[in-house]
Amino acid sequence: MLALLAAVPILLTIVLTVVFNMSAKKVLPIAWAVIVVIGYFAWEMKVLDIAAYSVAGFLGSIDTLLIIFGAILLMNMLDKAGAMHRIQGMFNGITEDARIQLVIVGFAFSAFIEGAAGFGTPAAIAAPLLIGLGFPPMAAAISCLILNSTPVPFGAAGTPTNAAADIVKEMLPTIGITDFEAWKLGLSFISALGMAVGALLIIFVVVGIITRMFGKNKSFMDAMPVLPFCLFAAVVFDIFFLLLAKFIGSEITSLTAAAITIFVLIGAAKAGFLMPKTIWRFESDEKKDKKTEDIPHMSLFKAWIPYLFVSLWLILTRIPQLGLKGPIKSVVISVKGILGVPEAAWNFAILNNPGVAPFILIVLLSIPLYGLTGTQVKEIFSKSANQVYGATIALIFGFGLVYMYRYSSINGLGLDSMLLTMAKGVAELAGGNYFYFATFIGSVGAFMFGSNTVSNIMFSPLQFQTAQLLNIPPTVILALQNQGGAIGNMICINNIVAAAATTGVITIKGIEGKLIRTDIVPWAIYYVICIITMLIAMQLGIAPTV
C-alpha cells in the first residue's frame, strides 16, 4: 500500500504530461504539492523538514538551469557572430545529407561530449548544432534525447559506473570480492555490452523516426539507404567502447571511443564510403538558400574555437589523472542548515558547472574574438534569458519533488524513503522475475533524478541486496541498473524539459508529453535489448557469476 502511495506523484506526472498534454511547468508543481501532502500525512514528516528539503531541491535546480542557460547563450552567440553558419558549412562540406549529419553530430559528437561532461551537456551542445545544420528544433530535441543513451554509463569520465561501484564497495566482501579494481573492470565491461548491442539498432531507429516524422515523404523507409552507414558507425564505436571498458576502465570509455568514431565517420563520409546515392534533406530546409559557406572573414578554425575550448576544458577538468578535477571541484558555494535543519544543505561547485565554465566563460571570451558590439551582447543575453524562462519553473519543482522522494526517510514513523519503499514494492511484486525489473528500476531513478549517476547512487545498494536474497549475481543486477539509468535519460522529465528549452520548443503546448510518447518506443527497444544481451552473456559465461 505504501509503495503504491509513494508512486502516486510519478504516476500523476506521467498521466498529466502524456495523456492530458499538460506542460511540465504546470504538472511538476502539482506533483510536488501531492508528495508534500503524502509526506506529511502518510510518512509523518515534520513541516520544517518538508520545507527545508524542498528548498534544498529548489536550490539544486540552479546547477541544471545554469547548464541550459550557458548552452543557449553559447548557441545564440555563435549564431549572432556568424560562426554557426560557418560550422554548418563545414558539415555540409562533408555531406549535405541530414541523415549522415545526424549520425556524425547527433550520435558520435554527442557521445564525445557525454564522455567528457555528461549531466545534460550533450543535448545542450549537439541539439543547437543540429538546428544550425537545418534540423527542425523538434527533430534535434528528439534525436539528442534518444541517442544520448549508449555512452551514458561512462559519461563525465565514467561517473555513473564509478558511482555504482563506490556505493556498494563495502558490500563486496559478502560476495567474496577482494580485488575492487578488477571487479569494477568486470562491471564496466558487462555494463558496456548491452549498450553496445543496443547501438547497433538504435542509431538507425532514430534516423527512421526523424525521416518518418519530419521528412517530405513521412516514411521510415527513407532511412534505409543509410542503414549500412549507421551499422558502420555503431561497429566502429562499439569496438573501442568494449575494449576500453574491459581493459582500461570507465573513465575514458565513451570519450575516447566517440573521438575515434568522429574522425573515422568524417573520413568515411568524405571518401563516399557507404554513403547513400541520393541526398536527403528536410523539406523546409530544401527551400532555403544555402548561404552557410558564404560567411565572410570567418575561418573554419575561428568558427570552431568556442567548441574546441569547451571540449578541451571538459577533458582537462573531468579526467582525474590530469590533476585539474580536484582544484576545480574545490571551489564550492555552500548553504548549510537550511531553515535550521542541520542535514538540509546545498553545495554548488561553481567552476565544475559546465554552464559557468566553459559555456558562459567562452561566451565572454568570444566577445572580443568575434568583435561583437555592446548592443549585440545585450541582445544575446536577453534572448537567452527569455528562452530559459519556460524551463525554470518546471526544473525548480522537479528538483523539489526529487528531494522529497530522497529525504522522506527522515520521518516520524521510521519508514524507508518513498523512493526505497517504491523500489522494494517492485522487487516484492516481481519476485523470481526480479531480473527483468532491475533495468526498469534504474530507468525509474533516471526518470526521477535526470541522472544515471544519482539513480545508481540511490538504487545500487537496494539492487545489490535484493540480488543476494534472490540468488542472482549482484554484479549482473548492478549492470542492468546502470543500463536502465542510461536509457532512462531519454524519457526523464527534467532532461526533456532541458532539451525542449535548449532547442526552443518549450513554448509548444504539451511538448513534454509529445517527446515522452516519441521516446518511449526507443526506450522499450533498448530495454529489451539490454535484458536479452545479459541473458545471452550469462548463458555464454561472459557475465560475472557473482
Coordinates of C-alpha atoms in Angstrom, one line a residue:
M1 CA 0.0 0.0 0.0
L2 CA 2.8 2.4 0.9
A3 CA 4.7 1.6 -2.3
L4 CA 1.6 2.4 -4.3
L5 CA 1.1 5.6 -2.4
A6 CA 4.7 6.6 -3.0
A7 CA 4.3 6.1 -6.7
V8 CA 1.3 8.5 -7.0
P9 CA 3.4 11.6 -7.8
I10 CA 5.2 9.7 -10.6
L11 CA 2.1 8.2 -12.0
L12 CA 0.3 11.6 -11.8
T13 CA 3.3 13.2 -13.7
I14 CA 3.1 10.6 -16.4
V15 CA -0.7 10.8 -16.8
L16 CA -0.9 14.6 -16.9
T17 CA 2.0 15.0 -19.3
V18 CA 1.5 12.1 -21.6
V19 CA -2.3 11.7 -21.6
F20 CA -3.5 15.2 -21.0
N21 CA -0.6 17.0 -22.7
M22 CA -0.1 19.4 -19.8
S23 CA 3.2 21.2 -19.7
A24 CA 5.8 20.3 -17.2
K25 CA 5.8 23.8 -15.7
K26 CA 2.2 23.1 -14.7
V27 CA 2.5 19.4 -13.8
L28 CA 5.6 19.4 -11.6
P29 CA 4.3 22.0 -9.1
I30 CA 1.2 19.8 -8.8
A31 CA 3.3 16.6 -8.3
W32 CA 5.4 18.4 -5.7
A33 CA 2.3 19.5 -3.8
V34 CA 1.0 16.0 -3.9
I35 CA 4.2 14.5 -2.5
V36 CA 4.2 17.1 0.2
V37 CA 0.8 16.0 1.3
I38 CA 1.8 12.3 1.2
G39 CA 5.0 13.1 3.1
Y40 CA 3.1 14.9 5.9
F41 CA 0.2 12.6 6.4
A42 CA 1.5 9.1 5.4
W43 CA 5.2 9.4 6.3
E44 CA 4.6 11.9 9.2
M45 CA 7.4 14.2 8.1
K46 CA 7.7 17.4 10.0
V47 CA 6.6 20.6 8.3
L48 CA 10.0 22.2 8.8
D49 CA 11.8 19.1 7.3
I50 CA 9.4 19.2 4.2
A51 CA 10.1 22.9 3.8
A52 CA 13.9 22.6 4.3
Y53 CA 14.4 19.7 1.8
S54 CA 12.1 21.3 -0.7
V55 CA 14.2 24.5 -0.6
A56 CA 17.3 22.4 -0.9
G57 CA 15.8 20.9 -4.0
F58 CA 14.8 24.3 -5.4
L59 CA 18.4 25.4 -4.9
G60 CA 19.7 22.2 -6.5
S61 CA 17.9 23.1 -9.8
I62 CA 20.4 26.0 -10.2
D63 CA 23.0 23.6 -11.4
T64 CA 20.9 22.4 -14.3
L65 CA 19.4 25.8 -15.1
L66 CA 22.9 27.3 -15.5
I67 CA 23.9 24.5 -17.9
I68 CA 20.8 25.2 -20.0
F69 CA 21.3 28.9 -19.9
G70 CA 25.0 28.6 -20.7
A71 CA 24.4 26.3 -23.7
I72 CA 21.6 28.5 -25.1
L73 CA 23.9 31.6 -24.6
L74 CA 26.7 29.9 -26.5
M75 CA 24.4 28.9 -29.3
N76 CA 23.0 32.4 -29.6
M77 CA 26.4 34.0 -29.5
L78 CA 27.7 31.7 -32.3
D79 CA 24.6 32.5 -34.3
K80 CA 25.0 36.2 -33.9
A81 CA 28.7 36.1 -34.7
G82 CA 28.1 34.0 -37.9
A83 CA 30.2 31.1 -36.5
M84 CA 27.3 28.7 -36.5
H85 CA 26.7 29.3 -40.2
R86 CA 30.4 28.6 -40.9
I87 CA 30.2 25.3 -38.9
Q88 CA 27.1 24.4 -40.8
G89 CA 29.0 25.0 -44.0
M90 CA 31.7 22.5 -42.8
F91 CA 29.3 19.7 -42.2
N92 CA 27.6 20.5 -45.5
G93 CA 31.1 20.3 -47.0
I94 CA 31.3 16.7 -45.6
T95 CA 27.8 15.9 -46.7
E96 CA 24.5 17.7 -47.1
D97 CA 22.6 14.5 -46.3
A98 CA 20.8 15.2 -43.0
R99 CA 20.7 11.5 -42.1
I100 CA 24.5 11.3 -42.2
Q101 CA 24.8 14.6 -40.3
L102 CA 22.5 13.1 -37.6
V103 CA 24.8 10.1 -37.2
I104 CA 28.0 12.1 -37.0
V105 CA 26.7 15.0 -34.9
G106 CA 23.7 13.5 -33.0
F107 CA 25.4 10.3 -32.1
A108 CA 29.2 10.5 -32.3
F109 CA 29.8 14.1 -31.4
S110 CA 27.1 13.9 -28.7
A111 CA 28.8 10.8 -27.3
F112 CA 32.1 12.6 -27.1
I113 CA 30.5 15.5 -25.1
E114 CA 28.8 12.9 -22.9
G115 CA 32.1 11.2 -22.2
A116 CA 33.7 14.5 -21.2
A117 CA 30.9 16.2 -19.2
G118 CA 27.6 14.3 -19.1
F119 CA 24.8 15.7 -17.0
G120 CA 22.8 17.1 -19.8
T121 CA 25.5 18.8 -21.8
P122 CA 25.4 16.6 -24.9
A123 CA 21.9 17.7 -25.8
A124 CA 22.7 21.3 -24.8
I125 CA 25.6 21.3 -27.3
A126 CA 24.6 18.9 -30.1
A127 CA 21.0 19.9 -30.5
P128 CA 21.7 23.6 -31.3
L129 CA 24.4 22.4 -33.7
L130 CA 21.8 20.2 -35.5
I131 CA 19.4 23.2 -35.6
G132 CA 22.2 25.2 -37.2
L133 CA 22.5 22.5 -39.8
G134 CA 18.9 22.9 -40.8
F135 CA 17.2 20.4 -38.5
P136 CA 13.8 21.4 -37.2
P137 CA 14.1 22.1 -33.4
M138 CA 11.8 19.3 -32.6
A139 CA 13.8 16.8 -34.6
A140 CA 17.0 18.0 -32.9
A141 CA 15.4 17.5 -29.4
I142 CA 14.1 14.0 -30.2
S143 CA 17.4 12.9 -31.8
C144 CA 19.7 14.1 -29.0
L145 CA 17.4 12.7 -26.2
I146 CA 17.3 9.2 -27.7
L147 CA 20.9 9.0 -29.0
N148 CA 22.3 10.2 -25.7
S149 CA 21.8 6.8 -24.1
T150 CA 24.6 4.5 -25.4
P151 CA 27.5 6.4 -23.9
V152 CA 25.8 7.4 -20.6
P153 CA 27.2 4.7 -18.2
F154 CA 30.6 6.2 -18.9
G155 CA 29.6 9.9 -19.1
A156 CA 31.5 12.6 -17.3
A157 CA 34.7 10.5 -17.2
G158 CA 32.9 7.3 -16.0
T159 CA 31.0 9.0 -13.2
P160 CA 27.8 6.8 -13.3
T161 CA 29.7 3.4 -13.3
N162 CA 32.2 4.6 -10.7
A163 CA 29.3 5.8 -8.5
A164 CA 27.6 2.4 -8.7
A165 CA 30.8 0.7 -7.8
D166 CA 31.8 3.0 -5.0
I167 CA 28.4 2.9 -3.3
V168 CA 28.5 -0.9 -2.9
K169 CA 32.2 -1.2 -2.3
E170 CA 31.8 -2.1 1.4
M171 CA 29.3 -4.8 0.5
L172 CA 31.7 -6.7 -1.9
P173 CA 33.3 -8.9 0.8
T174 CA 29.8 -10.5 1.3
I175 CA 30.1 -12.0 -2.2
G176 CA 33.8 -12.9 -1.9
I177 CA 35.2 -10.0 -3.8
T178 CA 38.6 -8.7 -2.5
D179 CA 40.0 -7.0 -5.6
F180 CA 37.9 -3.9 -6.1
E181 CA 39.6 -2.6 -9.3
A182 CA 39.4 -6.0 -11.1
W183 CA 35.7 -6.3 -10.1
K184 CA 35.0 -2.8 -11.3
L185 CA 36.5 -3.6 -14.7
G186 CA 34.1 -6.5 -14.9
L187 CA 31.2 -4.3 -14.0
S188 CA 32.3 -1.7 -16.7
F189 CA 32.5 -4.4 -19.4
I190 CA 29.2 -6.0 -18.7
S191 CA 27.5 -2.6 -18.4
A192 CA 29.0 -1.6 -21.8
L193 CA 28.0 -4.8 -23.5
G194 CA 24.2 -4.2 -23.5
M195 CA 24.7 -0.6 -24.5
A196 CA 27.0 -1.6 -27.4
V197 CA 24.5 -4.1 -28.8
G198 CA 21.7 -1.6 -28.5
A199 CA 23.7 0.9 -30.5
L200 CA 23.7 -1.4 -33.5
L201 CA 19.9 -0.8 -33.8
I202 CA 19.1 2.5 -32.0
I203 CA 21.1 4.8 -34.3
F204 CA 19.2 3.5 -37.3
V205 CA 15.9 3.7 -35.4
V206 CA 16.4 7.3 -34.6
V207 CA 17.2 8.2 -38.3
G208 CA 14.0 6.3 -39.2
I209 CA 11.9 8.3 -36.6
I210 CA 13.2 11.6 -38.0
T211 CA 12.5 10.7 -41.6
R212 CA 9.1 9.4 -40.6
M213 CA 8.1 12.5 -38.6
F214 CA 9.9 15.3 -40.5
G215 CA 10.6 14.1 -44.0
K216 CA 8.8 15.1 -47.2
N217 CA 7.5 11.5 -47.7
K218 CA 6.8 10.9 -44.0
S219 CA 8.3 7.5 -44.4
F220 CA 10.6 5.3 -42.2
M221 CA 11.8 3.7 -45.4
D222 CA 13.7 6.9 -46.2
A223 CA 16.2 5.8 -43.6
M224 CA 17.0 2.5 -45.4
P225 CA 19.7 4.0 -47.7
V226 CA 21.8 4.9 -44.6
L227 CA 21.4 1.6 -42.8
P228 CA 24.9 0.5 -43.8
F229 CA 26.5 3.8 -42.6
C230 CA 24.5 3.5 -39.3
L231 CA 25.8 0.0 -38.7
F232 CA 29.3 1.1 -39.6
A233 CA 29.1 3.9 -37.1
A234 CA 27.9 1.6 -34.4
V235 CA 30.5 -1.1 -35.1
V236 CA 33.4 1.4 -35.0
F237 CA 32.1 2.9 -31.8
D238 CA 31.4 -0.5 -30.2
I239 CA 34.8 -2.0 -30.9
F240 CA 36.7 0.7 -29.0
F241 CA 33.9 1.1 -26.4
L242 CA 34.1 -2.5 -25.4
L243 CA 37.9 -2.8 -25.5
L244 CA 38.3 0.3 -23.3
A245 CA 35.6 -0.8 -20.8
K246 CA 37.2 -4.2 -20.4
F247 CA 40.9 -3.3 -20.3
I248 CA 41.2 0.3 -19.3
G249 CA 38.2 1.2 -17.2
S250 CA 35.3 3.5 -17.1
E251 CA 36.9 7.0 -17.2
I252 CA 37.7 7.3 -20.9
T253 CA 35.5 4.7 -22.4
S254 CA 32.8 6.9 -24.0
L255 CA 35.2 9.9 -24.5
T256 CA 37.9 8.0 -26.5
A257 CA 35.5 5.7 -28.4
A258 CA 33.5 8.7 -29.6
A259 CA 36.5 10.8 -30.5
I260 CA 37.9 7.9 -32.7
T261 CA 34.4 7.4 -34.2
I262 CA 34.1 11.1 -35.2
F263 CA 37.3 11.0 -37.2
V264 CA 36.5 7.7 -38.8
L265 CA 33.0 8.8 -39.8
I266 CA 34.1 12.1 -41.3
G267 CA 36.8 10.3 -43.3
A268 CA 34.3 7.7 -44.5
A269 CA 31.8 10.4 -45.5
K270 CA 34.4 12.4 -47.4
A271 CA 35.5 9.2 -49.2
G272 CA 32.0 8.3 -50.1
F273 CA 32.2 5.0 -48.1
L274 CA 28.7 3.5 -47.6
M275 CA 27.1 6.8 -48.5
P276 CA 23.6 6.9 -49.9
K277 CA 23.2 7.6 -53.6
T278 CA 20.8 10.5 -53.1
I279 CA 20.9 13.4 -50.7
W280 CA 18.1 13.6 -48.2
R281 CA 17.2 17.0 -46.6
F282 CA 14.3 18.3 -44.6
E283 CA 11.5 19.6 -46.8
S284 CA 11.6 23.1 -45.2
D285 CA 15.4 23.2 -45.4
E286 CA 15.4 22.3 -49.1
K287 CA 13.7 25.6 -49.8
K288 CA 16.3 27.7 -48.1
D289 CA 19.2 29.3 -49.9
K290 CA 22.4 27.7 -48.9
K291 CA 24.4 30.7 -47.7
T292 CA 26.3 28.8 -45.0
E293 CA 29.6 28.7 -46.9
D294 CA 29.5 32.4 -47.9
I295 CA 30.0 34.0 -44.5
P296 CA 32.9 36.4 -45.0
H297 CA 36.0 36.8 -42.8
M298 CA 35.4 33.7 -40.8
S299 CA 37.9 30.8 -41.0
L300 CA 36.7 27.3 -40.0
F301 CA 39.1 27.3 -37.1
K302 CA 37.9 30.6 -35.8
A303 CA 34.3 29.3 -36.0
W304 CA 35.2 26.2 -34.0
I305 CA 37.2 27.9 -31.3
P306 CA 34.4 28.0 -28.8
Y307 CA 33.5 24.3 -29.2
L308 CA 37.2 23.4 -29.2
F309 CA 37.6 25.4 -26.0
V310 CA 34.5 23.6 -24.5
S311 CA 35.8 20.2 -25.4
L312 CA 39.3 20.8 -24.2
W313 CA 38.1 22.4 -20.9
L314 CA 35.8 19.4 -20.2
I315 CA 38.5 16.9 -20.9
L316 CA 41.1 18.7 -18.8
T317 CA 38.8 19.2 -15.9
R318 CA 37.0 15.8 -15.8
I319 CA 39.7 13.2 -16.1
P320 CA 41.2 12.8 -12.5
Q321 CA 44.6 11.8 -13.7
L322 CA 45.2 15.2 -15.3
G323 CA 45.2 16.9 -11.9
L324 CA 42.7 19.7 -12.5
K325 CA 39.5 18.0 -11.4
G326 CA 40.2 18.4 -7.7
P327 CA 41.0 22.1 -7.7
I328 CA 38.0 22.9 -10.0
K329 CA 35.6 21.0 -7.7
S330 CA 37.1 22.5 -4.6
V331 CA 35.6 25.9 -5.3
V332 CA 32.2 25.4 -3.6
I333 CA 29.3 27.7 -2.6
S334 CA 27.6 26.1 0.4
V335 CA 24.4 26.7 2.3
K336 CA 24.3 24.7 5.5
G337 CA 21.4 24.0 7.8
I338 CA 18.6 25.3 5.6
L339 CA 15.7 26.7 7.7
G340 CA 17.6 25.4 10.8
V341 CA 17.5 21.7 9.7
P342 CA 21.1 20.5 10.1
E343 CA 21.0 17.9 7.4
A344 CA 19.4 20.1 4.8
A345 CA 22.2 21.7 2.7
W346 CA 23.1 22.9 -0.8
N347 CA 26.5 22.7 -2.3
F348 CA 27.4 24.2 -5.6
A349 CA 30.8 23.6 -7.2
I350 CA 30.5 26.7 -9.4
L351 CA 33.6 26.1 -11.6
N352 CA 32.6 22.5 -12.1
N353 CA 29.3 23.5 -13.6
P354 CA 29.5 23.4 -17.4
G355 CA 27.1 26.3 -17.7
V356 CA 29.5 28.6 -15.9
A357 CA 32.7 27.1 -17.2
P358 CA 33.1 26.5 -20.1
F359 CA 29.8 27.8 -21.6
I360 CA 29.5 31.3 -20.1
L361 CA 33.2 31.7 -19.8
I362 CA 33.8 31.1 -23.5
V363 CA 30.9 33.4 -24.4
L364 CA 32.6 36.2 -22.5
L365 CA 36.0 35.4 -24.1
S366 CA 34.4 35.3 -27.6
I367 CA 33.0 38.8 -27.4
P368 CA 36.3 40.4 -28.5
L369 CA 37.2 37.3 -30.6
Y370 CA 34.2 37.9 -32.9
G371 CA 34.1 41.7 -32.5
L372 CA 30.6 41.7 -31.0
T373 CA 29.1 45.1 -30.1
G374 CA 27.5 46.0 -26.7
T375 CA 24.1 46.0 -28.3
Q376 CA 24.7 42.6 -29.8
V377 CA 25.8 41.2 -26.5
K378 CA 22.8 42.6 -24.7
E379 CA 20.5 41.0 -27.4
I380 CA 22.3 37.7 -26.9
F381 CA 21.8 37.7 -23.1
S382 CA 18.2 38.9 -23.3
K383 CA 17.2 36.3 -25.9
S384 CA 18.9 33.5 -23.9
A385 CA 17.2 34.6 -20.6
N386 CA 13.8 34.6 -22.3
Q387 CA 14.4 31.1 -23.8
V388 CA 15.3 29.5 -20.5
Y389 CA 12.5 31.1 -18.5
G390 CA 10.0 28.4 -19.6
A391 CA 12.1 25.7 -18.1
T392 CA 12.8 27.4 -14.8
I393 CA 9.5 26.6 -13.0
A394 CA 9.5 23.0 -14.2
L395 CA 13.0 22.3 -13.1
I396 CA 12.7 24.1 -9.7
F397 CA 9.7 22.0 -8.7
G398 CA 11.1 18.9 -10.5
F399 CA 14.1 19.0 -8.2
G400 CA 11.9 19.8 -5.2
L401 CA 9.9 16.6 -6.0
V402 CA 13.2 14.6 -6.2
Y403 CA 14.4 15.8 -2.9
M404 CA 11.2 14.9 -1.2
Y405 CA 11.5 11.4 -2.5
R406 CA 15.1 11.2 -1.4
Y407 CA 14.8 12.7 2.1
S408 CA 11.4 11.3 3.1
S409 CA 13.4 8.7 5.1
I410 CA 13.5 11.5 7.7
N411 CA 10.1 10.9 9.2
G412 CA 8.3 10.2 12.4
L413 CA 7.5 6.6 11.7
G414 CA 10.9 5.3 11.0
L415 CA 9.9 4.3 7.4
D416 CA 12.2 4.0 4.4
S417 CA 12.2 6.9 2.0
M418 CA 9.3 6.9 -0.5
L419 CA 11.9 6.1 -3.2
L420 CA 13.2 2.9 -1.5
T421 CA 9.6 1.9 -0.4
M422 CA 8.6 2.1 -4.0
A423 CA 11.6 0.2 -5.3
K424 CA 11.1 -2.6 -2.7
G425 CA 7.4 -2.8 -3.7
V426 CA 8.5 -3.5 -7.3
A427 CA 11.0 -6.1 -6.1
E428 CA 8.4 -7.9 -3.9
L429 CA 5.9 -7.8 -6.8
A430 CA 8.5 -9.2 -9.2
G431 CA 9.8 -12.0 -7.0
G432 CA 11.6 -14.6 -9.1
N433 CA 11.2 -12.3 -12.1
Y434 CA 13.2 -9.5 -10.5
F435 CA 16.0 -9.9 -13.1
Y436 CA 13.6 -8.4 -15.7
F437 CA 12.8 -5.4 -13.4
A438 CA 16.3 -4.3 -12.4
T439 CA 16.7 -2.3 -15.6
F440 CA 13.2 -0.7 -15.0
I441 CA 14.2 0.4 -11.5
G442 CA 17.3 2.1 -13.0
S443 CA 15.1 3.9 -15.5
V444 CA 12.7 5.0 -12.8
G445 CA 15.6 6.5 -10.9
A446 CA 16.8 8.3 -14.1
F447 CA 13.2 9.4 -14.8
M448 CA 13.0 11.0 -11.3
F449 CA 16.5 12.4 -11.0
G450 CA 17.5 13.1 -14.6
S451 CA 20.8 11.4 -13.8
N452 CA 22.2 7.9 -14.2
T453 CA 24.7 8.8 -11.5
V454 CA 22.1 9.7 -9.0
S455 CA 19.9 6.7 -9.9
N456 CA 22.9 4.4 -9.3
I457 CA 23.7 6.1 -6.0
M458 CA 20.1 5.7 -4.8
F459 CA 19.3 2.3 -6.1
S460 CA 22.5 0.3 -6.3
P461 CA 22.6 -0.8 -2.7
L462 CA 18.9 -2.0 -2.9
Q463 CA 19.6 -3.8 -6.2
F464 CA 22.7 -5.5 -4.7
Q465 CA 21.0 -6.7 -1.6
T466 CA 17.9 -7.8 -3.5
A467 CA 20.0 -9.8 -5.9
Q468 CA 21.7 -11.6 -3.0
L469 CA 18.4 -12.5 -1.5
L470 CA 17.2 -13.9 -4.8
N471 CA 20.5 -15.7 -5.6
I472 CA 21.1 -13.6 -8.7
P473 CA 24.7 -12.4 -9.4
P474 CA 24.7 -8.9 -7.8
T475 CA 27.2 -7.6 -10.5
V476 CA 24.8 -8.6 -13.2
I477 CA 21.9 -6.7 -11.5
L478 CA 24.2 -3.7 -10.9
A479 CA 25.0 -3.6 -14.7
L480 CA 21.3 -3.8 -15.5
Q481 CA 20.7 -0.9 -13.0
N482 CA 23.4 1.0 -14.8
Q483 CA 22.0 0.4 -18.2
G484 CA 18.5 1.2 -17.0
G485 CA 19.7 4.6 -15.7
A486 CA 21.4 5.3 -19.0
I487 CA 18.4 4.6 -21.2
G488 CA 16.0 6.2 -18.7
N489 CA 17.6 9.6 -19.5
M490 CA 15.7 9.7 -22.8
I491 CA 12.3 9.7 -21.0
C492 CA 13.4 11.7 -17.9
I493 CA 11.1 14.7 -17.5
N494 CA 13.9 17.0 -16.4
N495 CA 16.0 16.1 -19.4
I496 CA 13.0 16.5 -21.7
V497 CA 12.4 20.0 -20.3
A498 CA 16.0 20.9 -20.7
A499 CA 16.2 19.6 -24.3
A500 CA 12.9 21.4 -25.1
A501 CA 14.3 24.7 -23.6
T502 CA 17.7 24.4 -25.4
T503 CA 16.0 23.8 -28.8
G504 CA 13.4 26.4 -28.2
V505 CA 10.3 24.1 -28.5
I506 CA 9.5 24.6 -24.8
T507 CA 6.8 27.1 -25.8
I508 CA 4.8 24.4 -27.7
K509 CA 1.8 23.3 -25.7
G510 CA 2.1 19.8 -24.4
I511 CA 5.6 19.4 -25.9
E512 CA 6.8 17.3 -22.9
G513 CA 4.1 14.7 -23.4
K514 CA 4.8 14.5 -27.1
L515 CA 8.5 14.0 -26.5
I516 CA 7.9 11.2 -23.9
R517 CA 5.5 9.5 -26.3
T518 CA 8.1 9.6 -29.1
D519 CA 10.9 8.5 -26.9
I520 CA 9.1 5.6 -25.1
V521 CA 9.4 3.2 -28.0
P522 CA 13.2 3.5 -28.4
W523 CA 13.4 3.2 -24.7
A524 CA 11.4 0.0 -24.7
I525 CA 13.5 -1.4 -27.6
Y526 CA 16.7 -0.6 -25.7
Y527 CA 15.3 -2.1 -22.5
V528 CA 14.5 -5.4 -24.3
I529 CA 18.0 -5.5 -25.9
C530 CA 19.7 -5.0 -22.5
I531 CA 17.8 -7.9 -21.0
I532 CA 18.3 -10.3 -23.9
T533 CA 22.0 -9.4 -24.2
M534 CA 22.5 -10.1 -20.5
L535 CA 20.7 -13.4 -20.7
I536 CA 22.9 -14.5 -23.6
A537 CA 26.0 -13.3 -21.8
M538 CA 25.1 -15.3 -18.7
Q539 CA 24.5 -18.4 -20.9
L540 CA 27.8 -18.0 -22.6
G541 CA 29.7 -17.4 -19.4
I542 CA 30.6 -13.9 -20.4
A543 CA 28.7 -12.2 -17.5
P544 CA 30.1 -12.2 -13.9
T545 CA 28.9 -15.1 -11.8
V546 CA 28.9 -13.1 -8.5

